[in-house]
mmCIF file of C-alpha atoms in Angstrom:
data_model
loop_
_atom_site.group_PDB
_atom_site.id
_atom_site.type_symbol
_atom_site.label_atom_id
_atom_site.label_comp_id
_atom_site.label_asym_id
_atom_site.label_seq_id
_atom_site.Cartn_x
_atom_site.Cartn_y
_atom_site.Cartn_z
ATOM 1 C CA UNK A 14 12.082 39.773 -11.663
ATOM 2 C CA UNK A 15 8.748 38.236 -12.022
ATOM 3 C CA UNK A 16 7.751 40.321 -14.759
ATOM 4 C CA UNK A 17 9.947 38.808 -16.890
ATOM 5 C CA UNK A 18 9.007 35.172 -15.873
ATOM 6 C CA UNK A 19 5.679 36.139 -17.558
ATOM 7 C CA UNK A 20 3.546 37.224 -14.453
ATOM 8 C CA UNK A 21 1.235 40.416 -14.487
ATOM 9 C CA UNK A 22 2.738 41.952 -11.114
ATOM 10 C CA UNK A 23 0.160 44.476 -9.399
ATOM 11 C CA UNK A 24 1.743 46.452 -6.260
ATOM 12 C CA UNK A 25 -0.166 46.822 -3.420
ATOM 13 C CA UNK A 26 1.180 50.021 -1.333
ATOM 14 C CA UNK A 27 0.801 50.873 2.569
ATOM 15 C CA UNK A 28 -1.393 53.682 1.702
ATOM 16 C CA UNK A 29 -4.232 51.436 -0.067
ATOM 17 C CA UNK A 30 -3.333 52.161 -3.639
ATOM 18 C CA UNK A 31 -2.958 49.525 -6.333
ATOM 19 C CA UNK A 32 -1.035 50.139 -8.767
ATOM 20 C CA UNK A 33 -0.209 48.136 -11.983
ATOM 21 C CA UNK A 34 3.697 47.329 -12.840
ATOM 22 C CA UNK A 35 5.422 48.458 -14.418
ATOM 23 C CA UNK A 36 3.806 51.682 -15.531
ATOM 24 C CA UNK A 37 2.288 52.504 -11.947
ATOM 25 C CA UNK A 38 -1.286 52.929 -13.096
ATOM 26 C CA UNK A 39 -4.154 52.398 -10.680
ATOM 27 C CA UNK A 40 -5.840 49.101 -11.222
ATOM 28 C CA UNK A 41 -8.212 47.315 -9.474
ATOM 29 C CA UNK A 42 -7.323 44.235 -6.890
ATOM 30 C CA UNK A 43 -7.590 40.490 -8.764
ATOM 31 C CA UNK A 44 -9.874 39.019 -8.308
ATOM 32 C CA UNK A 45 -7.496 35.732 -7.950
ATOM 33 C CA UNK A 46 -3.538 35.582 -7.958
ATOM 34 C CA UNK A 47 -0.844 32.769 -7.838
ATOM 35 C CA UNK A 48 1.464 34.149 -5.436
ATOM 36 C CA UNK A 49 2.133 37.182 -2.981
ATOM 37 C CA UNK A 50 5.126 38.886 -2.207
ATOM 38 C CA UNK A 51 5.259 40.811 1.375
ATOM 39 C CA UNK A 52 8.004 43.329 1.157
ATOM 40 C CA UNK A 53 7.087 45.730 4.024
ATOM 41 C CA UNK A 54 9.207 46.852 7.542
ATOM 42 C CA UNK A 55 9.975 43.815 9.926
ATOM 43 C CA UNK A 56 8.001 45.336 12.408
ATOM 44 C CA UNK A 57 4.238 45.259 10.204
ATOM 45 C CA UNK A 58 5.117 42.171 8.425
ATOM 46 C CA UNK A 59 3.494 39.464 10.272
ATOM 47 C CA UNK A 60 0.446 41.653 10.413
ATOM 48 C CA UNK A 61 0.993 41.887 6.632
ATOM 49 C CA UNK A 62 1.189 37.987 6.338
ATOM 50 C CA UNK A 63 -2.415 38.061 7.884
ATOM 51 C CA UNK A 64 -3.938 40.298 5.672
ATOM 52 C CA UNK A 65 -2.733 38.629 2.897
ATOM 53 C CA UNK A 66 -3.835 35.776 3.635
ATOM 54 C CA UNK A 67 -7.341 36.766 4.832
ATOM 55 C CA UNK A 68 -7.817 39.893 1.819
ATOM 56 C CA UNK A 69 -6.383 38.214 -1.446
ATOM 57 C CA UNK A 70 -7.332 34.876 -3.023
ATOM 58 C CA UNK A 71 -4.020 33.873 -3.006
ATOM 59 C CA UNK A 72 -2.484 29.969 -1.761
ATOM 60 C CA UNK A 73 0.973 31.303 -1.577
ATOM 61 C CA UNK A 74 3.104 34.004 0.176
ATOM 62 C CA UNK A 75 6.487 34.589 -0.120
ATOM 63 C CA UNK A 76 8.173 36.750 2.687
ATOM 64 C CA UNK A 77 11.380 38.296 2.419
ATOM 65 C CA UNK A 78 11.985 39.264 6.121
ATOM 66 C CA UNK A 79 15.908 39.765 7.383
ATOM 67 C CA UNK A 80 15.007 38.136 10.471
ATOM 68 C CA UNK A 81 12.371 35.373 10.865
ATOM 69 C CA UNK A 82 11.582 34.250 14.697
ATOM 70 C CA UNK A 83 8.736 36.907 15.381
ATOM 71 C CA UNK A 84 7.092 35.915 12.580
ATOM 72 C CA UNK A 85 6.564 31.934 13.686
ATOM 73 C CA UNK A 86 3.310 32.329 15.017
ATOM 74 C CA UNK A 87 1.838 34.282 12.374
ATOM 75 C CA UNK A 88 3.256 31.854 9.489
ATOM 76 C CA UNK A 89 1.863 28.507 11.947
ATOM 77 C CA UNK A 90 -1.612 30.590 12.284
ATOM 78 C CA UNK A 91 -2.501 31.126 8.321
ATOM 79 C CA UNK A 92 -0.810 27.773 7.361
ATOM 80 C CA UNK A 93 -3.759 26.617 9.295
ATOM 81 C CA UNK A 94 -6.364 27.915 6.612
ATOM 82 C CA UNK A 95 -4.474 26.278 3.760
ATOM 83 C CA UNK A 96 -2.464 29.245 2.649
ATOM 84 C CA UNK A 97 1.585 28.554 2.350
ATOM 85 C CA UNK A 98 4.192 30.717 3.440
ATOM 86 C CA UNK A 99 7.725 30.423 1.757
ATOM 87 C CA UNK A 100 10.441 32.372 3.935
ATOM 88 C CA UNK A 101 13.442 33.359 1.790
ATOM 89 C CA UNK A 102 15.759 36.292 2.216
ATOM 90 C CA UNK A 103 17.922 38.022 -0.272
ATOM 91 C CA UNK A 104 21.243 38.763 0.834
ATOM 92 C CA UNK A 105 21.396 42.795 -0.743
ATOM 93 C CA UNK A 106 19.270 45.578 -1.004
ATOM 94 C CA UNK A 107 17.465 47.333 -3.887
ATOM 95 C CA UNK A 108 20.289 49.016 -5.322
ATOM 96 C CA UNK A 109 22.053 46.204 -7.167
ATOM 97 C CA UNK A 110 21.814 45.996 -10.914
ATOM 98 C CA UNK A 111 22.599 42.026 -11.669
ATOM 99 C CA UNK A 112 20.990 38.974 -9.481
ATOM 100 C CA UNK A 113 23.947 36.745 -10.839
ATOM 101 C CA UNK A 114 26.074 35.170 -8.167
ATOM 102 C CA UNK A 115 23.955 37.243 -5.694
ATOM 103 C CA UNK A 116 23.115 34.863 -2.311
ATOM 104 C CA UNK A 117 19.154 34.526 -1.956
ATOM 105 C CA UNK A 118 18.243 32.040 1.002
ATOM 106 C CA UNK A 119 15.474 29.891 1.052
ATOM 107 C CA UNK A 120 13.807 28.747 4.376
ATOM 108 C CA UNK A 121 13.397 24.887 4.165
ATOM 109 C CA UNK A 122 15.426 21.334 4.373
ATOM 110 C CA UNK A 123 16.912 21.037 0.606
ATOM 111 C CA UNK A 124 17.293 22.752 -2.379
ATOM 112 C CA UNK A 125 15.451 19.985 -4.152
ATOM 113 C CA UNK A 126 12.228 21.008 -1.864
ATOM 114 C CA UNK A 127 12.287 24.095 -4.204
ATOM 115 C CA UNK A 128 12.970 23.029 -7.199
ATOM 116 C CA UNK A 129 9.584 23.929 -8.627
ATOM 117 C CA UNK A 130 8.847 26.875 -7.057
ATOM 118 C CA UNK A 131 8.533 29.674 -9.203
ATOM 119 C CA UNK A 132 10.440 32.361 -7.188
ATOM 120 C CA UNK A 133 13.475 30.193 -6.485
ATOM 121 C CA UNK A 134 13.445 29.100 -10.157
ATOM 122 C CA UNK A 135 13.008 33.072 -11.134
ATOM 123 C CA UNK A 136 16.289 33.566 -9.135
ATOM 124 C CA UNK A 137 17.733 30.833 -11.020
ATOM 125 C CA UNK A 138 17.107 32.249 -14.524
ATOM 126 C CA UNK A 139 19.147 35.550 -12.962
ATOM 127 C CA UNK A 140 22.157 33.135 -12.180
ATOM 128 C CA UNK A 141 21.219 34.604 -8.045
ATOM 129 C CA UNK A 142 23.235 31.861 -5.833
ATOM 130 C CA UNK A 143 20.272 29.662 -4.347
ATOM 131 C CA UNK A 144 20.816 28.182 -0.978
ATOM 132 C CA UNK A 145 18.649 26.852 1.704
ATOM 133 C CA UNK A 146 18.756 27.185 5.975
ATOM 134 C CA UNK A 147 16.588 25.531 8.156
ATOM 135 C CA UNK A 148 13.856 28.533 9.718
ATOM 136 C CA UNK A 149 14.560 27.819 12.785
ATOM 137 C CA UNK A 150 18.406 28.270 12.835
ATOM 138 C CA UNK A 151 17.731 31.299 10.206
ATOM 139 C CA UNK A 152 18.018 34.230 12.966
ATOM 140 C CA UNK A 153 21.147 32.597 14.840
ATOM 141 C CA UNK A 154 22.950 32.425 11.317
ATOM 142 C CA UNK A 155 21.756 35.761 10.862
ATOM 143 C CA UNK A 156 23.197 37.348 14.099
ATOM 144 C CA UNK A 157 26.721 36.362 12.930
ATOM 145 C CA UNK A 158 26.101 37.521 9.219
ATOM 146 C CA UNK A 159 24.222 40.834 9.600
ATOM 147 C CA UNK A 160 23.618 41.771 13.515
ATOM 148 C CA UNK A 161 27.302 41.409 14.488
ATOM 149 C CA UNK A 162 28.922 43.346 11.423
ATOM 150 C CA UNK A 163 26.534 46.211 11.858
ATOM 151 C CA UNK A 164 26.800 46.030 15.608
ATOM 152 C CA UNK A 165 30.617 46.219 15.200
ATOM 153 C CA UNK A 166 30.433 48.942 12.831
ATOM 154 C CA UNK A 167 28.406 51.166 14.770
ATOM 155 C CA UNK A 168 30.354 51.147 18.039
ATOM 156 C CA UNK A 169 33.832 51.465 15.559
ATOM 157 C CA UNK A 170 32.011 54.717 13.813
ATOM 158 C CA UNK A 171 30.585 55.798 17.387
ATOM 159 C CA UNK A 172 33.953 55.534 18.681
ATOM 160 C CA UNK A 173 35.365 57.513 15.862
ATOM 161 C CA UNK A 174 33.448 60.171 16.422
ATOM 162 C CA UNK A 175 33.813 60.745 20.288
ATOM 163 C CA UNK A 176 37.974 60.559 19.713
ATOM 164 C CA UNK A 177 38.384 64.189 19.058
ATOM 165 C CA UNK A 178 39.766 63.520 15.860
ATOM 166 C CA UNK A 179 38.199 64.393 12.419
ATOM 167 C CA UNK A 180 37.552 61.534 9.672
ATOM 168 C CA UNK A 181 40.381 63.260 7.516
ATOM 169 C CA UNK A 182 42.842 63.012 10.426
ATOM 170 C CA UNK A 183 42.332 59.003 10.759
ATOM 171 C CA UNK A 184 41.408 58.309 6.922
ATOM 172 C CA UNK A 185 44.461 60.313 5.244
ATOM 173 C CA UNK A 186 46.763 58.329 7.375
ATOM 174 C CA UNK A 187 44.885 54.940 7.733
ATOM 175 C CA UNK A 188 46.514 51.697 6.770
ATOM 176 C CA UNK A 189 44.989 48.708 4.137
ATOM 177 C CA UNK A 190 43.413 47.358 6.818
ATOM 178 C CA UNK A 191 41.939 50.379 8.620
ATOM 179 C CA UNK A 192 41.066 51.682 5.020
ATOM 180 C CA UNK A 193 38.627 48.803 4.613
ATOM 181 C CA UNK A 194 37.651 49.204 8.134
ATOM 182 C CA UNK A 195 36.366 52.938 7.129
ATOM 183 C CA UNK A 196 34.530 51.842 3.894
ATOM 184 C CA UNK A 197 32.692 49.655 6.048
ATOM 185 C CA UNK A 198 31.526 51.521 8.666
ATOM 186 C CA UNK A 199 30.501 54.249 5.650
ATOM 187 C CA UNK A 200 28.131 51.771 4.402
ATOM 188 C CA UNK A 201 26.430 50.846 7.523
ATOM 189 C CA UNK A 202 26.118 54.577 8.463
ATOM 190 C CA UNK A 203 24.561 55.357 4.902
ATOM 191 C CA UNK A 204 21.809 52.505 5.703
ATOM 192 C CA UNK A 205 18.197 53.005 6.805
ATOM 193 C CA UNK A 206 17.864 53.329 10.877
ATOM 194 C CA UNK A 207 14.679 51.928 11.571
ATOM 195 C CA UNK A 208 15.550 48.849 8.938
ATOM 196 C CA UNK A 209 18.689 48.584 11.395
ATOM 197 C CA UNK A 210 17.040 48.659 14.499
ATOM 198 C CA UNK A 211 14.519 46.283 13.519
ATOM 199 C CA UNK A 212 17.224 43.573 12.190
ATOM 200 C CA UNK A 213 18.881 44.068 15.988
ATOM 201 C CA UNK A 214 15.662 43.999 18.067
ATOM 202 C CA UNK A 215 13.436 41.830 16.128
ATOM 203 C CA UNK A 216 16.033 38.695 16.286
ATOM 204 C CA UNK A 217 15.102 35.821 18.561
ATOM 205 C CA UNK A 218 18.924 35.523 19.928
ATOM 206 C CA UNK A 219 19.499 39.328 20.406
ATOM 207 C CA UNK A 220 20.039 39.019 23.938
ATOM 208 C CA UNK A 221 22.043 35.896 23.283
ATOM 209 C CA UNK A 222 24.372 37.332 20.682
ATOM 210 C CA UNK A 223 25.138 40.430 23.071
ATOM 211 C CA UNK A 224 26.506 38.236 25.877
ATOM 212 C CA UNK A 225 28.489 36.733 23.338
ATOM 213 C CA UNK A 226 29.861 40.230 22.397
ATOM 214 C CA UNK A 227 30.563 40.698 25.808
ATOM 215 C CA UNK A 228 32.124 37.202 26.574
ATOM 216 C CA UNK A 229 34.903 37.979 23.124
ATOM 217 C CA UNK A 230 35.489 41.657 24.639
ATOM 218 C CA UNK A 231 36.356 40.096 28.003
ATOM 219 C CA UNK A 232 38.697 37.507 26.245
ATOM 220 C CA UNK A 233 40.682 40.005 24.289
ATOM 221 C CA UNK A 234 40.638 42.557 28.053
ATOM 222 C CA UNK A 235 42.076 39.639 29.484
ATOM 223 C CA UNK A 236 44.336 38.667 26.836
ATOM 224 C CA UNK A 237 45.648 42.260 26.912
ATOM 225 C CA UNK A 238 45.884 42.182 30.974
ATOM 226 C CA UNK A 239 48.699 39.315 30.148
ATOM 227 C CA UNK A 240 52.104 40.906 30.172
ATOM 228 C CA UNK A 241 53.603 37.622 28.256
ATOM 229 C CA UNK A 242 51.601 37.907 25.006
ATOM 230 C CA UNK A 243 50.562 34.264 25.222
ATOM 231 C CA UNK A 244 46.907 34.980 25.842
ATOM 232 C CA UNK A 245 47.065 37.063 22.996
ATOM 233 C CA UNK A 246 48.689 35.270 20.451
ATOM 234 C CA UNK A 247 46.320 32.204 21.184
ATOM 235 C CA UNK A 248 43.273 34.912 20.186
ATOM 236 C CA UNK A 249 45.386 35.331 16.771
ATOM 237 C CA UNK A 250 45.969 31.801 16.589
ATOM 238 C CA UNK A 251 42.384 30.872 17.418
ATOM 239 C CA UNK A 252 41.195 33.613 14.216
ATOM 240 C CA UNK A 253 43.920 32.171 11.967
ATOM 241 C CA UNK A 254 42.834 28.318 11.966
ATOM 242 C CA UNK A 255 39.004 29.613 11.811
ATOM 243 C CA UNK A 256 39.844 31.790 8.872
ATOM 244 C CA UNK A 257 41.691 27.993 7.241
ATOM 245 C CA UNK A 258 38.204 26.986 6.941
ATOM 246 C CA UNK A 259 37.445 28.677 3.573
ATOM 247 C CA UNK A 260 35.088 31.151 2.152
ATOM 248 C CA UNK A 261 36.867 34.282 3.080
#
């Protein structure tokens, strides 16, 4: 992406090699850059912040973190010596081939407070859907968007698989909705582990989130427990005006 804004873009890997992109060849550290990207596991990358900011002559680093809280400290600490840390976190993984109408989320109060930043307006040129959340609400957001729908996913697959039944059995005779159902827990089951782990235990609200999990089980137990359906049908009801609200 930033190659083709015009910026020489020199990789700096775990294992202490530099290497120039986008032909991989060792080169040497600048002496001097504009801007750092750290795009490392959750768990390493406030560490990663700090070396950044204490080993390169750099004023500005970008982190692209999927969840944000643990890193607070860190980000408050090097701010401290002048260096500035932009938060933003795009919304898909490596594999996709076009930015355009992608979501990529910048940490801060406006849109117009990044209007000359030269990441967000690299995104831009791509056609990537810009949008800002405040940091600190960031995680909570996040617990809805990413740690619930993988949650969910893995105790549906997880359930799957201790029914006795093979994937063939359920899939050759699902229905629309339990089709889609399947593709999705396929995708989460395909992803990275650690990454996974790391977006459910590195979130500020994890414990939070979970006794919400429990709290909409119990509703729907209860709802089930109530031989006249009302209970029930107000959970449907309840989904149905939410779902009015647009977007999906």
């Amino acid at each position: 992406l930033l190659l083709f804004e015009g910026y020489e873009v020199v990789i700096v890997r775990s294992s202490g090699a530099i290497l120039r992109y986008p032909d991989f060849e060792s080169t040497a550290l600048p002496d001097e850059c504009e801007l750092s990207i750290v795009s490392v596991p959750m768990s390493i990358t406030a560490d990663t912040i700090s070396r950044a900011a204490n080993e390169l002559k750099c004023k500005r680093i970008y982190e692209i973190c999927s969840m944000k809280n643990h890193l607070k400290e860190t980000i408050s600490n090097v701010r401290k010596y002048g260096v500035e840390v932009v938060s933003l976190h795009p919304m898909f993984g490596p594999e996709i081939r076009s930015f355009k109408d992608k979501p990529v989320i910048f940490c801060g109060s406006s849109n117009t407070a990044f209007k000359e930043d030269p990441v967000w307006k690299a995104f831009a040129s791509r056609d990537a859907r810009l949008m800002t959340v405040d940091f600190e609400i960031h995680d909570r957001l996040m617990s809805y968007i990413l740690q619930t729908t993988h949650a969910l996913n893995i105790m549906y697959f997880t359930l799957l698989s201790n029914s006795g039944f093979d994937l063939l059995d359920i899939a050759d005779r699902a229905s629309p909705i339990c089709e889609r159902q399947l593709e999705n827990a396929r995708a989460v089951a395909r992803q990275d582990p650690q990454l996974y782990f790391e977006i459910q235990k590195l979130s500020g609200v994890r414990k939070g989130l979970i006794s919400e999990l429990e709290r909409a089980f119990a509703e729907l137990k209860k709802a089930l427990e109530d031989d006249s359906g009302e209970r029930f049908e107000a959970l449907m009801n309840i989904g149905k005006e939410y779902f009015k609200g647009g977007g999906a």
